[in-house]
Tab-separated table of C-alpha atoms and ligand atoms in Angstrom:
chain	number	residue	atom	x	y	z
A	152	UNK	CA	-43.573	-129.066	71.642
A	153	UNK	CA	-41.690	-130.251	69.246
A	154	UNK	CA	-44.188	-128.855	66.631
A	155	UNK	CA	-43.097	-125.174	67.977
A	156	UNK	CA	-39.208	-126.406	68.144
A	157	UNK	CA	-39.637	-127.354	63.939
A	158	UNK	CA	-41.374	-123.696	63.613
A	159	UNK	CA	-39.073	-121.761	65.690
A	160	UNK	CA	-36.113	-122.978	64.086
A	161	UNK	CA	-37.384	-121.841	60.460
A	162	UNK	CA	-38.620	-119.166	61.514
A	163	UNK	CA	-35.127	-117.933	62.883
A	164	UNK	CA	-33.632	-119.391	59.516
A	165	UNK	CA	-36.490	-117.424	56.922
A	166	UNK	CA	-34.905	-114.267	59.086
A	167	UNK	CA	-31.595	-114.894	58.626
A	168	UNK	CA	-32.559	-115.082	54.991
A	169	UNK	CA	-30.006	-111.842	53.851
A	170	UNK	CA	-27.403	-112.251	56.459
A	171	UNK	CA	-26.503	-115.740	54.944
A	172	UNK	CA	-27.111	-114.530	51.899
A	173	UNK	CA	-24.741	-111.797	52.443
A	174	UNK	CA	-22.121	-114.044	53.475
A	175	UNK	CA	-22.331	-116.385	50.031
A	176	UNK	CA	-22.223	-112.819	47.985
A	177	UNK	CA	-18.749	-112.263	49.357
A	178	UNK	CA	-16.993	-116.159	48.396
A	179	UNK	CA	-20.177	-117.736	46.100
A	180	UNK	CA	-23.016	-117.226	44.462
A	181	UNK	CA	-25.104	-115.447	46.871
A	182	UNK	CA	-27.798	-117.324	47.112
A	183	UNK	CA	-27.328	-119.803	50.684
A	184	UNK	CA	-30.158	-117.525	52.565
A	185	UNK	CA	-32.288	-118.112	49.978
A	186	UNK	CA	-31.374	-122.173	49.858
A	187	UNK	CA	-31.993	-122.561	53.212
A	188	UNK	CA	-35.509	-120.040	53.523
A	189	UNK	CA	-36.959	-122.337	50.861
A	190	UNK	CA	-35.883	-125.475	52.693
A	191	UNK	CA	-37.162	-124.462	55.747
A	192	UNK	CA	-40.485	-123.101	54.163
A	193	UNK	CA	-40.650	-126.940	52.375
A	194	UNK	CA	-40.293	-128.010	55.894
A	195	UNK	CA	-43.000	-126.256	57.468
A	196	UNK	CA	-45.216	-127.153	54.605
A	197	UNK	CA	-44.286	-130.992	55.522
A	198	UNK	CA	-45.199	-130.994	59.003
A	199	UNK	CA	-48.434	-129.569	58.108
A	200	UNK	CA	-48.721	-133.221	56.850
A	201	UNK	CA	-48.238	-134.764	60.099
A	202	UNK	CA	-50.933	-135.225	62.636
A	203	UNK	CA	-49.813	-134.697	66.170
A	204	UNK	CA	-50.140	-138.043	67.395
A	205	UNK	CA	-47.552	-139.222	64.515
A	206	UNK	CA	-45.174	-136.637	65.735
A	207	UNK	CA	-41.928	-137.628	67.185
A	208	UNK	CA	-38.226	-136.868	66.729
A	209	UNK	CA	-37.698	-139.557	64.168
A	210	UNK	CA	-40.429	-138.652	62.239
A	211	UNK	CA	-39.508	-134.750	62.155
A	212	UNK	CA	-36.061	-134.994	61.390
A	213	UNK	CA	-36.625	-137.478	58.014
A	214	UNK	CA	-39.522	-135.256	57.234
A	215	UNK	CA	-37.443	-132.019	57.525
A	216	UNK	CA	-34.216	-134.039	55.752
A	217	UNK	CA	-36.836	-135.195	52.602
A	218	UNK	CA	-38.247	-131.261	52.159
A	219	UNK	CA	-34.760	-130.044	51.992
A	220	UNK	CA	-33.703	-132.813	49.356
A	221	UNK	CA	-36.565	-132.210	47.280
A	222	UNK	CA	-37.142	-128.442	47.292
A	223	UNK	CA	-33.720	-127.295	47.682
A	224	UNK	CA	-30.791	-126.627	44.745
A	225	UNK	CA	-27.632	-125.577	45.328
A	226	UNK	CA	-25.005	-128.127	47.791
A	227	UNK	CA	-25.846	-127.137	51.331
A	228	UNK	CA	-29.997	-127.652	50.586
A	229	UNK	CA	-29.221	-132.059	49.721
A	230	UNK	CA	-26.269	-132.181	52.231
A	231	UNK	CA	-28.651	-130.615	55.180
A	232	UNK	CA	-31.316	-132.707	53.694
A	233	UNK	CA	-29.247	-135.445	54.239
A	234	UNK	CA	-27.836	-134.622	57.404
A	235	UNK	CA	-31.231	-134.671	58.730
A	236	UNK	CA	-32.809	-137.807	56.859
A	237	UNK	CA	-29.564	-139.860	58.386
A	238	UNK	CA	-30.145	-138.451	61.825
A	239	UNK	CA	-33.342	-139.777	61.953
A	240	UNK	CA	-31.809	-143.226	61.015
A	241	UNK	CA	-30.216	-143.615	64.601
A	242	UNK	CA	-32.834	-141.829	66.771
A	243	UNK	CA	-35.665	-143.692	68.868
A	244	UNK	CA	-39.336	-142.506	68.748
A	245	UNK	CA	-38.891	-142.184	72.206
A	246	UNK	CA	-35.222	-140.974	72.662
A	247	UNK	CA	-34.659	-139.117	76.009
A	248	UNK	CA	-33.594	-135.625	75.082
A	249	UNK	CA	-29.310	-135.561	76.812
A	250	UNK	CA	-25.867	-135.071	75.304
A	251	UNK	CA	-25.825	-139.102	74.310
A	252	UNK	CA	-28.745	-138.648	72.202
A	253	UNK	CA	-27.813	-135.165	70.535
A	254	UNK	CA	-24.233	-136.449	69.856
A	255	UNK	CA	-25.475	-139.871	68.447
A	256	UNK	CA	-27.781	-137.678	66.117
A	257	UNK	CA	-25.029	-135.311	65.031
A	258	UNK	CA	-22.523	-138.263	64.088
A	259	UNK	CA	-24.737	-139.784	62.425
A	260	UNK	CA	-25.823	-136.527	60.287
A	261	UNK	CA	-21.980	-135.904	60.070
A	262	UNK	CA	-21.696	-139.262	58.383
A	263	UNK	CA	-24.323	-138.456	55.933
A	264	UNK	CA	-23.116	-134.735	55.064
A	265	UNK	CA	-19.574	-136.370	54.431
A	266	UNK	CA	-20.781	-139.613	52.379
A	267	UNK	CA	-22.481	-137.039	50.049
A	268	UNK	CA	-20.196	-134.234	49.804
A	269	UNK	CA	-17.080	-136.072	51.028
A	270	UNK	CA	-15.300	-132.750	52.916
A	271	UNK	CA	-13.009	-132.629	55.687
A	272	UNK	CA	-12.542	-130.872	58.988
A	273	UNK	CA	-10.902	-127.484	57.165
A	274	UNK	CA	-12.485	-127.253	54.595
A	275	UNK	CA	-13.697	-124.019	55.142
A	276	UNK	CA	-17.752	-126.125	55.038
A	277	UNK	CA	-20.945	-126.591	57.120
A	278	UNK	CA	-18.724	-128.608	58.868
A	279	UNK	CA	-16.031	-126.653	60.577
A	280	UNK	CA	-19.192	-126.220	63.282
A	281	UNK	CA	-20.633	-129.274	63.097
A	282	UNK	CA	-17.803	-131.066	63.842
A	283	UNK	CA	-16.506	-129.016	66.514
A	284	UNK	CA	-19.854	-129.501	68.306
A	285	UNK	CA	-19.923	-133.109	68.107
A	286	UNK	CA	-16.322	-132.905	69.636
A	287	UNK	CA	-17.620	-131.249	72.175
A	288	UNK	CA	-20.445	-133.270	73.186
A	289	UNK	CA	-18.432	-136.261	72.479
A	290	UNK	CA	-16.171	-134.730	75.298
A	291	UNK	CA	-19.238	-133.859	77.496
A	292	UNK	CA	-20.398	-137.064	77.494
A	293	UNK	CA	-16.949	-138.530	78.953
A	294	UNK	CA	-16.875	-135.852	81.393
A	295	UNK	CA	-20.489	-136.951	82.762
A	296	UNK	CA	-21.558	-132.937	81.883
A	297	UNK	CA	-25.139	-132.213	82.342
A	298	UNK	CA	-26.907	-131.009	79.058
A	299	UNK	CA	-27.639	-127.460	79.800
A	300	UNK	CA	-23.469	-126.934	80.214
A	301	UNK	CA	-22.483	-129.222	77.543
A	302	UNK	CA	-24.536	-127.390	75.028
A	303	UNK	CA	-23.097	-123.949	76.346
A	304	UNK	CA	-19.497	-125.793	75.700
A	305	UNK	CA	-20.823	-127.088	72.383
A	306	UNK	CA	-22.049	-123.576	71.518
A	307	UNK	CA	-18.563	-122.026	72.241
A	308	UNK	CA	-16.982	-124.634	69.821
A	309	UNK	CA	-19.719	-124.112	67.224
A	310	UNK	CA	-18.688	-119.777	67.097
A	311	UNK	CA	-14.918	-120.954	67.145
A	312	UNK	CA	-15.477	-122.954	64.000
A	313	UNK	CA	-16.961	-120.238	62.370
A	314	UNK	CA	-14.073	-117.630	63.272
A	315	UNK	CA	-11.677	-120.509	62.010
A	316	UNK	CA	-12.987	-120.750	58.502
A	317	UNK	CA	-12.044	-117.018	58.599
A	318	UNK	CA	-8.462	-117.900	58.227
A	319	UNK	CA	-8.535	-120.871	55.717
A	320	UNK	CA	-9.270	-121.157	51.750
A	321	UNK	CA	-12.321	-123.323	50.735
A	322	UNK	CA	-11.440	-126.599	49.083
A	323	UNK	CA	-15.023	-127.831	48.307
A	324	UNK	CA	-18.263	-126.187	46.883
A	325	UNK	CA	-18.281	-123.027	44.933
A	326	UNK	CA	-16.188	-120.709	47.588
A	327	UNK	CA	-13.247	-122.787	46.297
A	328	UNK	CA	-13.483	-121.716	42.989
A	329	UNK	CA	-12.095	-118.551	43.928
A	330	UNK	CA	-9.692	-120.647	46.797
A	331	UNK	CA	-7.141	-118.178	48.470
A	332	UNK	CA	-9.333	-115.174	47.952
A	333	UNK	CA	-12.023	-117.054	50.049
A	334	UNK	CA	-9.777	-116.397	53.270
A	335	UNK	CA	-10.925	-113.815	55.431
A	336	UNK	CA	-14.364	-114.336	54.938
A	337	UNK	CA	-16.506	-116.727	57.509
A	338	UNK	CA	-18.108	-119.933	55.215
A	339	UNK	CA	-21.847	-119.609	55.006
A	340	UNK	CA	-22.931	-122.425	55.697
A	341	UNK	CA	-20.800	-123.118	59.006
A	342	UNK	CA	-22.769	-119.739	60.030
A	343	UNK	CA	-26.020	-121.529	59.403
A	344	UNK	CA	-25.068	-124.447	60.566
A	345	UNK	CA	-23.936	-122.299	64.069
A	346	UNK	CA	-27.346	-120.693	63.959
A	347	UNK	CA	-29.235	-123.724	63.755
A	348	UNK	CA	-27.704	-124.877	66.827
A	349	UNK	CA	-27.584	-121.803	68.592
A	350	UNK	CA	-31.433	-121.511	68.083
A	351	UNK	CA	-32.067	-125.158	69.019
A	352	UNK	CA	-29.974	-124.341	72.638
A	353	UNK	CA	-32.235	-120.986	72.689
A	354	UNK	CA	-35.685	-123.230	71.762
A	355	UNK	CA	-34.850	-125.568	74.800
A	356	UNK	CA	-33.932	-122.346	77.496
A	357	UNK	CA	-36.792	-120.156	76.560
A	358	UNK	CA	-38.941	-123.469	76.994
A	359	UNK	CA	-37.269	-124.509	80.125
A	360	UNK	CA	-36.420	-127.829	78.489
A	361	UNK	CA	-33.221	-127.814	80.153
B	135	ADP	P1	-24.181	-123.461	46.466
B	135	ADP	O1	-22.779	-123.541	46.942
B	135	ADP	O2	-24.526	-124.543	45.525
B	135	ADP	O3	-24.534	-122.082	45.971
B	135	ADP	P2	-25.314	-122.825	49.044
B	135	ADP	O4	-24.873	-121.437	48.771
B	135	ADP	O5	-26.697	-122.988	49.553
B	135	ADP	O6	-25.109	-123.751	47.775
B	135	ADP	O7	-24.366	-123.474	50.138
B	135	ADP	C1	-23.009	-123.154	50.265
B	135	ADP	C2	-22.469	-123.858	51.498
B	135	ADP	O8	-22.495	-125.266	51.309
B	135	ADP	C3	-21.032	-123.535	51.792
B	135	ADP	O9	-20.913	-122.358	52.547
B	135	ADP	C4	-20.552	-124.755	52.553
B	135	ADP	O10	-20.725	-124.616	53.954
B	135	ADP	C5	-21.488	-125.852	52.093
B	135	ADP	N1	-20.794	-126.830	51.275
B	135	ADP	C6	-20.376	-126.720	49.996
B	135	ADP	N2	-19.804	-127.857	49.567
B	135	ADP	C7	-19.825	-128.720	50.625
B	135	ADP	C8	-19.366	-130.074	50.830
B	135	ADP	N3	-18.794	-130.766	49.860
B	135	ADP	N4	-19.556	-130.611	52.070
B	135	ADP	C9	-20.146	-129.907	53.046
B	135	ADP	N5	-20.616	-128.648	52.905
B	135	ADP	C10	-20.449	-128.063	51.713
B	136	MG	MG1	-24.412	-120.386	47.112
């Protein structure tokens, strides 16, 4: 399954290609879609290299992280790359899928994504949905939610970050070259990051996971 979760995900990313391209036109270079098709081409490529008896969520998520290091330019490509190689740090072979696990494995790519590219909550990054979605599992957890409402919750966060970075100026990466005149415009890489999630919570549902 989680062979189909890897290829479903990339999939959705490859054909998101222009849309997130799109968005980096209007405050950078234009070229995130592109970043993040060729990462998550390198990706697929990698698991190819995995036999299905060595497959397991550790495993994945540092061979995912290392394609995206290698094969990717640009910021987001090595953050991501990182984000995923760290997750896989903190995660069991055999980790029970709940909102414990996913939140564990978020902080922990969180950690990585800031260590590298040391930006905030604000601003106007990949993060202003990650974050927000750890929040909200973090606050899931306390609450005792089960996992197929605290990812709903999580979800909601995730497309509030990305309206937020609507209203704020970018202060890292190449969006804050151009700082005020980024506001108004929703940061590309908090839309993939939003995507990636929202396709992970769709993965799960379609494949009654949850
Ligand atoms: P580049 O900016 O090098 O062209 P991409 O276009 O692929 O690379 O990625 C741009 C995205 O990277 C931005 O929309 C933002 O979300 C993210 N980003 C840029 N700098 C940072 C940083 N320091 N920390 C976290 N994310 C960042
Ligand atoms: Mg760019």
């Amino acid at each position: 399954m989680i062979r189909e979760a890897v290829k479903f995900l990339a999939d959705t990313i490859i054909a998101e290609k222009n849309y997130l391209t799109m968005l980096d036109t209007k405050i950078g270079d234009g070229d995130h879609g592109l970043n993040m098709a060729r990462g998550a081409t390198a990706a697929l490529e990698a698991m190819e290299e995995l036999d299905d008896e060595e497959l397991n969520a550790k495993v994945v998520l540092n061979t995912v992280g290392k394609a995206f290091i290698m094969n990717v330019g640009g910021t987001a490509g090595p953050l991501y790359g990182t984000g995923f190689v760290d997750a896989s740090k903190v995660i069991n072979e055999n980790a029970k899928l709940d909102v414990e696990t996913l939140e564990k494995v978020l902080s922990a790519a969180i950690a990585g994504i800031q260590r590298r590219g040391h930006a905030k909550k604000g601003d106007k990054t990949m993060l202003d949905s990650l974050m927000p979605i750890k929040e909200s599992l973090q606050k899931s957890k306390i609450d005792g939610e089960v996992l197929d409402k605290a990812l709903d919750s999580a979800m909601t966060a995730a497309r509030e970050g990305v309206e937020f970075t609507k209203t704020i100026a970018a202060k890292r990466g190449r969006a804050s070259y151009i700082g005020e005149r980024s506001i108004g415009f929703e940061d590309p890489g908090a839309v993939s990051s939003m995507i990636l999630f929202r396709t992970f919570c769709q993965f799960l549902k379609e494949n009654k996971l949850i």
